[in-house]
mmCIF file of N, CA and C in Angstrom:
data_model
loop_
_atom_site.group_PDB
_atom_site.id
_atom_site.type_symbol
_atom_site.label_atom_id
_atom_site.label_comp_id
_atom_site.label_asym_id
_atom_site.label_seq_id
_atom_site.Cartn_x
_atom_site.Cartn_y
_atom_site.Cartn_z
ATOM 1 N N GLN A 28 0.850 -1.224 -0.330
ATOM 2 C CA GLN A 28 -0.204 0.164 -0.523
ATOM 3 C C GLN A 28 0.539 1.455 0.071
ATOM 4 N N ASN A 29 0.623 2.289 -0.807
ATOM 5 C CA ASN A 29 1.116 3.489 -0.993
ATOM 6 C C ASN A 29 0.382 4.335 -1.249
ATOM 7 N N LEU A 30 0.638 5.839 -1.407
ATOM 8 C CA LEU A 30 -0.047 6.702 -1.448
ATOM 9 C C LEU A 30 0.043 7.156 -3.017
ATOM 10 N N LEU A 31 0.575 6.312 -4.282
ATOM 11 C CA LEU A 31 0.633 7.092 -5.491
ATOM 12 C C LEU A 31 -0.435 7.390 -5.755
ATOM 13 N N THR A 32 -0.745 8.718 -6.570
ATOM 14 C CA THR A 32 -1.838 9.392 -7.374
ATOM 15 C C THR A 32 -1.905 9.734 -8.500
ATOM 16 N N GLY A 33 -2.613 10.678 -9.564
ATOM 17 C CA GLY A 33 -2.530 10.431 -10.861
ATOM 18 C C GLY A 33 -2.859 9.267 -11.767
ATOM 19 N N SER A 34 -2.277 9.320 -12.658
ATOM 20 C CA SER A 34 -2.747 8.624 -13.671
ATOM 21 C C SER A 34 -1.827 7.136 -13.861
ATOM 22 N N VAL A 35 -2.294 6.130 -14.447
ATOM 23 C CA VAL A 35 -1.555 4.694 -14.496
ATOM 24 C C VAL A 35 -0.554 5.304 -16.173
ATOM 25 N N PRO A 36 0.411 5.484 -15.902
ATOM 26 C CA PRO A 36 1.088 5.828 -16.697
ATOM 27 C C PRO A 36 1.067 5.020 -18.786
ATOM 28 N N SER A 37 0.851 5.567 -19.605
ATOM 29 C CA SER A 37 0.662 4.627 -20.766
ATOM 30 C C SER A 37 2.103 4.077 -21.316
ATOM 31 N N GLU A 38 3.078 4.896 -20.561
ATOM 32 C CA GLU A 38 4.606 4.618 -21.195
ATOM 33 C C GLU A 38 4.955 3.651 -20.191
ATOM 34 N N LEU A 39 4.217 2.649 -19.564
ATOM 35 C CA LEU A 39 4.317 1.591 -18.460
ATOM 36 C C LEU A 39 4.325 0.280 -20.159
ATOM 37 N N GLY A 40 3.870 0.450 -20.773
ATOM 38 C CA GLY A 40 3.393 -0.213 -22.193
ATOM 39 C C GLY A 40 5.076 -0.764 -23.167
ATOM 40 N N LEU A 41 5.706 0.653 -22.873
ATOM 41 C CA LEU A 41 7.083 0.017 -23.126
ATOM 42 C C LEU A 41 7.775 -0.891 -22.525
ATOM 43 N N MET A 42 7.183 -1.123 -21.439
ATOM 44 C CA MET A 42 8.287 -2.131 -20.737
ATOM 45 C C MET A 42 8.157 -3.464 -21.004
ATOM 46 N N THR A 43 8.129 -3.951 -22.038
ATOM 47 C CA THR A 43 7.701 -5.165 -22.089
ATOM 48 C C THR A 43 8.375 -6.887 -22.203
ATOM 49 N N ASN A 44 9.310 -6.543 -20.716
ATOM 50 C CA ASN A 44 9.617 -7.608 -20.314
ATOM 51 C C ASN A 44 9.249 -7.391 -19.139
ATOM 52 N N LEU A 45 8.465 -7.274 -18.629
ATOM 53 C CA LEU A 45 7.880 -6.645 -17.286
ATOM 54 C C LEU A 45 7.413 -7.977 -16.724
ATOM 55 N N GLN A 46 6.824 -8.676 -16.113
ATOM 56 C CA GLN A 46 6.306 -10.138 -15.789
ATOM 57 C C GLN A 46 5.138 -9.292 -14.849
ATOM 58 N N TYR A 47 5.398 -8.480 -13.604
ATOM 59 C CA TYR A 47 4.222 -8.414 -12.723
ATOM 60 C C TYR A 47 4.445 -6.625 -12.513
ATOM 61 N N LEU A 48 3.035 -6.495 -12.851
ATOM 62 C CA LEU A 48 3.036 -4.693 -12.306
ATOM 63 C C LEU A 48 1.765 -5.105 -11.512
ATOM 64 N N ILE A 49 2.189 -4.305 -10.025
ATOM 65 C CA ILE A 49 1.326 -4.544 -9.036
ATOM 66 C C ILE A 49 1.070 -3.005 -8.529
ATOM 67 N N LEU A 50 -0.047 -2.120 -8.554
ATOM 68 C CA LEU A 50 -0.147 -1.022 -8.308
ATOM 69 C C LEU A 50 -1.310 -0.772 -7.394
ATOM 70 N N ARG A 51 -1.657 -1.924 -6.601
ATOM 71 C CA ARG A 51 -2.802 -2.117 -5.841
ATOM 72 C C ARG A 51 -2.418 -1.267 -4.687
ATOM 73 N N TYR A 52 -4.151 -0.915 -3.761
ATOM 74 C CA TYR A 52 -4.283 -0.082 -2.962
ATOM 75 C C TYR A 52 -3.229 1.682 -3.359
ATOM 76 N N ASN A 53 -3.857 2.080 -3.972
ATOM 77 C CA ASN A 53 -3.299 3.193 -4.089
ATOM 78 C C ASN A 53 -4.441 4.396 -4.370
ATOM 79 N N LEU A 54 -3.698 5.535 -5.219
ATOM 80 C CA LEU A 54 -5.678 6.477 -5.420
ATOM 81 C C LEU A 54 -5.004 6.655 -6.575
ATOM 82 N N LEU A 55 -4.834 5.743 -7.709
ATOM 83 C CA LEU A 55 -4.368 6.379 -8.947
ATOM 84 C C LEU A 55 -5.874 6.985 -9.511
ATOM 85 N N THR A 56 -5.813 7.600 -10.628
ATOM 86 C CA THR A 56 -6.918 7.884 -10.965
ATOM 87 C C THR A 56 -6.809 7.763 -12.902
ATOM 88 N N GLY A 57 -7.743 8.484 -13.677
ATOM 89 C CA GLY A 57 -7.942 7.683 -14.693
ATOM 90 C C GLY A 57 -8.133 6.615 -15.421
ATOM 91 N N SER A 58 -8.105 6.107 -16.659
ATOM 92 C CA SER A 58 -8.683 5.017 -17.523
ATOM 93 C C SER A 58 -6.980 4.225 -16.861
ATOM 94 N N VAL A 59 -7.446 2.975 -17.424
ATOM 95 C CA VAL A 59 -6.319 1.885 -17.386
ATOM 96 C C VAL A 59 -5.715 1.900 -18.975
ATOM 97 N N PRO A 60 -4.407 2.362 -19.493
ATOM 98 C CA PRO A 60 -3.967 2.597 -20.394
ATOM 99 C C PRO A 60 -4.530 1.557 -21.501
ATOM 100 N N SER A 61 -4.630 1.718 -22.086
ATOM 101 C CA SER A 61 -4.709 0.803 -23.940
ATOM 102 C C SER A 61 -3.415 0.298 -23.870
ATOM 103 N N GLU A 62 -2.149 0.938 -23.781
ATOM 104 C CA GLU A 62 -0.788 0.457 -24.162
ATOM 105 C C GLU A 62 -0.416 -0.691 -23.257
ATOM 106 N N LEU A 63 -1.304 -1.192 -22.147
ATOM 107 C CA LEU A 63 -0.496 -2.226 -21.412
ATOM 108 C C LEU A 63 -1.012 -3.456 -21.619
ATOM 109 N N GLY A 64 -1.492 -3.221 -23.207
ATOM 110 C CA GLY A 64 -1.625 -4.714 -23.620
ATOM 111 C C GLY A 64 -0.357 -4.859 -24.632
ATOM 112 N N LEU A 65 0.554 -4.108 -25.043
ATOM 113 C CA LEU A 65 1.650 -4.194 -25.491
ATOM 114 C C LEU A 65 2.656 -4.973 -24.660
ATOM 115 N N MET A 66 2.133 -5.169 -23.272
ATOM 116 C CA MET A 66 3.324 -5.993 -22.641
ATOM 117 C C MET A 66 3.037 -7.446 -22.251
ATOM 118 N N MET A 67 3.606 -7.956 -23.733
ATOM 119 C CA MET A 67 3.191 -9.586 -24.113
ATOM 120 C C MET A 67 3.921 -10.420 -23.129
ATOM 121 N N ASN A 68 4.984 -10.128 -22.179
ATOM 122 C CA ASN A 68 5.567 -10.930 -20.779
ATOM 123 C C ASN A 68 4.850 -10.709 -19.757
ATOM 124 N N LEU A 69 4.027 -9.853 -19.504
ATOM 125 C CA LEU A 69 3.258 -9.779 -18.163
ATOM 126 C C LEU A 69 2.418 -11.079 -17.988
ATOM 127 N N GLN A 70 2.488 -11.330 -16.856
ATOM 128 C CA GLN A 70 1.774 -12.727 -16.481
ATOM 129 C C GLN A 70 0.875 -12.091 -15.046
ATOM 130 N N HIS A 71 1.061 -11.026 -14.448
ATOM 131 C CA HIS A 71 0.490 -10.304 -13.041
ATOM 132 C C HIS A 71 0.279 -9.152 -13.434
ATOM 133 N N LEU A 72 -0.802 -8.518 -13.467
ATOM 134 C CA LEU A 72 -1.391 -7.436 -13.778
ATOM 135 C C LEU A 72 -2.261 -6.852 -12.370
ATOM 136 N N ASP A 73 -2.240 -6.095 -11.337
ATOM 137 C CA ASP A 73 -3.105 -5.893 -10.364
ATOM 138 C C ASP A 73 -3.165 -4.285 -10.204
ATOM 139 N N LEU A 74 -4.127 -3.561 -10.195
ATOM 140 C CA LEU A 74 -4.879 -2.855 -10.204
ATOM 141 C C LEU A 74 -5.983 -2.280 -9.281
ATOM 142 N N ASP A 75 -5.930 -3.840 -8.326
ATOM 143 C CA ASP A 75 -6.861 -3.929 -7.369
ATOM 144 C C ASP A 75 -6.584 -2.163 -6.291
ATOM 145 N N GLN A 76 -8.632 -1.982 -6.343
ATOM 146 C CA GLN A 76 -8.641 -0.638 -4.872
ATOM 147 C C GLN A 76 -7.908 0.687 -5.510
ATOM 148 N N ASN A 77 -8.335 1.415 -6.188
ATOM 149 C CA ASN A 77 -7.962 2.028 -6.712
ATOM 150 C C ASN A 77 -8.877 3.444 -7.337
ATOM 151 N N LEU A 78 -8.940 4.174 -8.116
ATOM 152 C CA LEU A 78 -10.137 5.071 -8.354
ATOM 153 C C LEU A 78 -10.200 5.002 -10.261
ATOM 154 N N LEU A 79 -9.704 4.613 -10.296
ATOM 155 C CA LEU A 79 -9.702 4.053 -12.097
ATOM 156 C C LEU A 79 -11.234 4.276 -12.403
ATOM 157 N N THR A 80 -11.353 4.711 -13.670
ATOM 158 C CA THR A 80 -12.163 4.873 -14.030
ATOM 159 C C THR A 80 -12.405 4.675 -15.985
ATOM 160 N N GLY A 81 -13.227 4.227 -16.412
ATOM 161 C CA GLY A 81 -13.297 4.165 -18.056
ATOM 162 C C GLY A 81 -13.556 2.828 -18.246
ATOM 163 N N SER A 82 -13.630 2.341 -19.310
ATOM 164 C CA SER A 82 -13.674 1.166 -19.523
ATOM 165 C C SER A 82 -12.358 -0.146 -19.651
ATOM 166 N N VAL A 83 -12.897 -1.241 -19.247
ATOM 167 C CA VAL A 83 -11.564 -2.381 -19.485
ATOM 168 C C VAL A 83 -10.971 -2.730 -21.197
ATOM 169 N N PRO A 84 -9.887 -1.709 -21.388
ATOM 170 C CA PRO A 84 -9.541 -1.809 -22.787
ATOM 171 C C PRO A 84 -9.435 -3.333 -23.038
ATOM 172 N N SER A 85 -9.577 -3.139 -24.874
ATOM 173 C CA SER A 85 -10.015 -4.704 -25.319
ATOM 174 C C SER A 85 -8.605 -5.102 -25.700
ATOM 175 N N GLU A 86 -7.421 -3.890 -25.843
ATOM 176 C CA GLU A 86 -6.623 -4.607 -25.864
ATOM 177 C C GLU A 86 -5.327 -5.356 -24.637
ATOM 178 N N LEU A 87 -6.084 -5.382 -23.650
ATOM 179 C CA LEU A 87 -5.649 -6.361 -23.052
ATOM 180 C C LEU A 87 -5.506 -7.107 -23.100
ATOM 181 N N GLY A 88 -6.743 -8.103 -23.987
ATOM 182 C CA GLY A 88 -7.164 -9.057 -24.743
ATOM 183 C C GLY A 88 -5.683 -9.863 -25.445
ATOM 184 N N LEU A 89 -4.371 -8.604 -25.665
ATOM 185 C CA LEU A 89 -3.690 -9.170 -26.283
ATOM 186 C C LEU A 89 -2.317 -9.622 -25.957
ATOM 187 N N MET A 90 -2.853 -9.751 -24.291
ATOM 188 C CA MET A 90 -1.364 -10.083 -23.125
ATOM 189 C C MET A 90 -2.165 -11.782 -22.924
ATOM 190 N N THR A 91 -1.228 -12.486 -24.086
ATOM 191 C CA THR A 91 -1.939 -13.876 -23.903
ATOM 192 C C THR A 91 -0.920 -14.842 -22.865
ATOM 193 N N ASN A 92 -0.114 -13.877 -22.329
ATOM 194 C CA ASN A 92 0.531 -14.677 -20.939
ATOM 195 C C ASN A 92 0.096 -14.167 -19.536
ATOM 196 N N LEU A 93 -0.530 -13.461 -19.955
ATOM 197 C CA LEU A 93 -1.439 -12.765 -18.986
ATOM 198 C C LEU A 93 -1.941 -14.370 -17.617
ATOM 199 N N GLN A 94 -1.586 -14.297 -16.592
ATOM 200 C CA GLN A 94 -2.218 -15.302 -15.652
ATOM 201 C C GLN A 94 -3.292 -14.763 -14.625
ATOM 202 N N TYR A 95 -3.097 -13.617 -14.184
ATOM 203 C CA TYR A 95 -3.613 -12.748 -13.186
ATOM 204 C C TYR A 95 -4.099 -11.434 -13.482
ATOM 205 N N LEU A 96 -5.360 -10.890 -13.587
ATOM 206 C CA LEU A 96 -6.138 -9.908 -13.950
ATOM 207 C C LEU A 96 -6.883 -9.530 -12.990
ATOM 208 N N ILE A 97 -6.170 -8.623 -12.010
ATOM 209 C CA ILE A 97 -7.181 -8.015 -10.773
ATOM 210 C C ILE A 97 -7.448 -6.259 -10.604
ATOM 211 N N LEU A 98 -8.565 -6.197 -11.403
ATOM 212 C CA LEU A 98 -9.193 -4.562 -11.424
ATOM 213 C C LEU A 98 -10.154 -4.065 -10.569
ATOM 214 N N ARG A 99 -10.467 -5.354 -9.234
ATOM 215 C CA ARG A 99 -11.543 -4.897 -8.603
ATOM 216 C C ARG A 99 -11.653 -3.130 -7.831
ATOM 217 N N TYR A 100 -12.905 -2.992 -6.981
ATOM 218 C CA TYR A 100 -12.915 -2.427 -6.737
ATOM 219 C C TYR A 100 -12.228 -1.100 -7.265
ATOM 220 N N ASN A 101 -12.963 -0.702 -8.322
ATOM 221 C CA ASN A 101 -12.093 0.695 -9.156
ATOM 222 C C ASN A 101 -13.630 1.357 -8.942
ATOM 223 N N LEU A 102 -13.973 1.906 -9.924
ATOM 224 C CA LEU A 102 -14.721 2.753 -10.724
ATOM 225 C C LEU A 102 -15.216 2.458 -12.695
ATOM 226 N N LEU A 103 -14.777 1.068 -12.569
ATOM 227 C CA LEU A 103 -14.471 1.324 -14.171
ATOM 228 C C LEU A 103 -16.153 0.599 -14.560
ATOM 229 N N THR A 104 -16.419 1.215 -15.764
ATOM 230 C CA THR A 104 -17.672 1.055 -16.890
ATOM 231 C C THR A 104 -17.636 0.470 -17.906
ATOM 232 N N GLY A 105 -18.628 0.352 -18.433
ATOM 233 C CA GLY A 105 -19.029 -0.346 -19.743
ATOM 234 C C GLY A 105 -19.130 -2.171 -19.643
ATOM 235 N N SER A 106 -19.049 -2.246 -20.666
ATOM 236 C CA SER A 106 -19.008 -4.179 -20.284
ATOM 237 C C SER A 106 -17.564 -4.428 -20.624
ATOM 238 N N VAL A 107 -18.146 -5.700 -20.430
ATOM 239 C CA VAL A 107 -16.527 -6.567 -20.042
ATOM 240 C C VAL A 107 -16.082 -6.979 -21.933
ATOM 241 N N PRO A 108 -15.134 -6.450 -22.350
ATOM 242 C CA PRO A 108 -14.644 -6.777 -23.353
ATOM 243 C C PRO A 108 -14.867 -8.155 -24.023
ATOM 244 N N SER A 109 -14.805 -8.857 -25.063
ATOM 245 C CA SER A 109 -15.020 -10.123 -25.425
ATOM 246 C C SER A 109 -13.584 -10.559 -25.587
ATOM 247 N N GLU A 110 -12.277 -9.360 -26.142
ATOM 248 C CA GLU A 110 -11.540 -9.706 -26.167
ATOM 249 C C GLU A 110 -10.475 -10.197 -25.316
ATOM 250 N N LEU A 111 -11.276 -10.550 -24.192
ATOM 251 C CA LEU A 111 -10.274 -11.042 -22.784
ATOM 252 C C LEU A 111 -10.288 -12.408 -22.880
ATOM 253 N N GLY A 112 -11.336 -12.997 -23.834
ATOM 254 C CA GLY A 112 -11.533 -14.719 -24.069
ATOM 255 C C GLY A 112 -10.016 -14.976 -25.054
ATOM 256 N N LEU A 113 -9.475 -13.860 -25.597
ATOM 257 C CA LEU A 113 -8.533 -14.372 -25.963
ATOM 258 C C LEU A 113 -7.146 -15.019 -25.246
ATOM 259 N N MET A 114 -7.135 -14.442 -23.763
ATOM 260 C CA MET A 114 -5.922 -14.413 -22.910
ATOM 261 C C MET A 114 -6.131 -16.360 -22.056
ATOM 262 N N MET A 115 -5.389 -16.995 -23.584
ATOM 263 C CA MET A 115 -5.431 -18.275 -23.110
ATOM 264 C C MET A 115 -4.812 -18.688 -21.977
ATOM 265 N N ASN A 116 -3.774 -18.215 -20.802
ATOM 266 C CA ASN A 116 -3.354 -18.126 -20.046
ATOM 267 C C ASN A 116 -3.602 -18.165 -18.779
ATOM 268 N N LEU A 117 -5.150 -16.796 -18.705
ATOM 269 C CA LEU A 117 -5.580 -16.363 -17.706
ATOM 270 C C LEU A 117 -6.250 -17.352 -16.848
ATOM 271 N N GLN A 118 -5.937 -17.075 -15.680
ATOM 272 C CA GLN A 118 -6.374 -17.933 -14.311
ATOM 273 C C GLN A 118 -7.093 -17.753 -13.565
ATOM 274 N N HIS A 119 -6.897 -15.922 -13.220
ATOM 275 C CA HIS A 119 -7.982 -15.065 -12.223
ATOM 276 C C HIS A 119 -8.117 -13.890 -12.926
ATOM 277 N N LEU A 120 -9.434 -13.669 -13.127
ATOM 278 C CA LEU A 120 -10.245 -12.664 -13.543
ATOM 279 C C LEU A 120 -10.759 -12.065 -12.632
ATOM 280 N N ASP A 121 -10.819 -11.075 -11.413
ATOM 281 C CA ASP A 121 -11.322 -10.505 -10.337
ATOM 282 C C ASP A 121 -11.754 -9.034 -11.320
ATOM 283 N N LEU A 122 -13.001 -8.883 -11.435
ATOM 284 C CA LEU A 122 -13.545 -7.233 -11.592
ATOM 285 C C LEU A 122 -14.682 -6.793 -10.567
ATOM 286 N N ASP A 123 -14.723 -7.654 -9.511
ATOM 287 C CA ASP A 123 -15.341 -7.449 -8.542
ATOM 288 C C ASP A 123 -15.726 -5.753 -7.971
ATOM 289 N N GLN A 124 -16.733 -5.410 -8.124
ATOM 290 C CA GLN A 124 -16.909 -4.089 -6.990
ATOM 291 C C GLN A 124 -16.724 -3.126 -8.060
ATOM 292 N N ASN A 125 -17.135 -3.067 -9.147
ATOM 293 C CA ASN A 125 -17.018 -2.255 -10.267
ATOM 294 C C ASN A 125 -18.136 -1.372 -10.962
ATOM 295 N N LEU A 126 -18.718 -0.522 -11.734
ATOM 296 C CA LEU A 126 -19.833 -0.140 -12.329
ATOM 297 C C LEU A 126 -19.807 -0.817 -13.783
ATOM 298 N N LEU A 127 -19.636 -2.291 -13.812
ATOM 299 C CA LEU A 127 -19.414 -2.926 -14.860
ATOM 300 C C LEU A 127 -21.440 -3.320 -15.002
ATOM 301 N N THR A 128 -21.387 -3.169 -17.084
ATOM 302 C CA THR A 128 -22.392 -3.430 -17.308
ATOM 303 C C THR A 128 -22.752 -4.670 -18.242
ATOM 304 N N GLY A 129 -23.667 -5.075 -19.032
ATOM 305 C CA GLY A 129 -24.337 -6.143 -19.686
ATOM 306 C C GLY A 129 -24.536 -7.263 -19.073
ATOM 307 N N SER A 130 -24.270 -8.079 -20.126
ATOM 308 C CA SER A 130 -24.585 -9.597 -19.677
ATOM 309 C C SER A 130 -23.878 -10.750 -19.930
#
């Protein structure tokens, strides 16, 4: 737990060899950058308990090595993109406690 504020930098998408990105329990705002979908070696993305808004980017479906995607306890809206179904190695998906819609 930290007190990080501001948005998640889109430049993180340039860190293509990163395997773990854990920014949980902060005060991060803005949207989840679509550029995170470029992080092809990422296995664990945890943005739990921030103040993130906007939709879940469909580009996250490009992260074929991702095993854990945790976006719970944010203010995310819209529907869950079907592209997440392309994540063949995904073992844990947690979108709980957002404002997501759809069926």
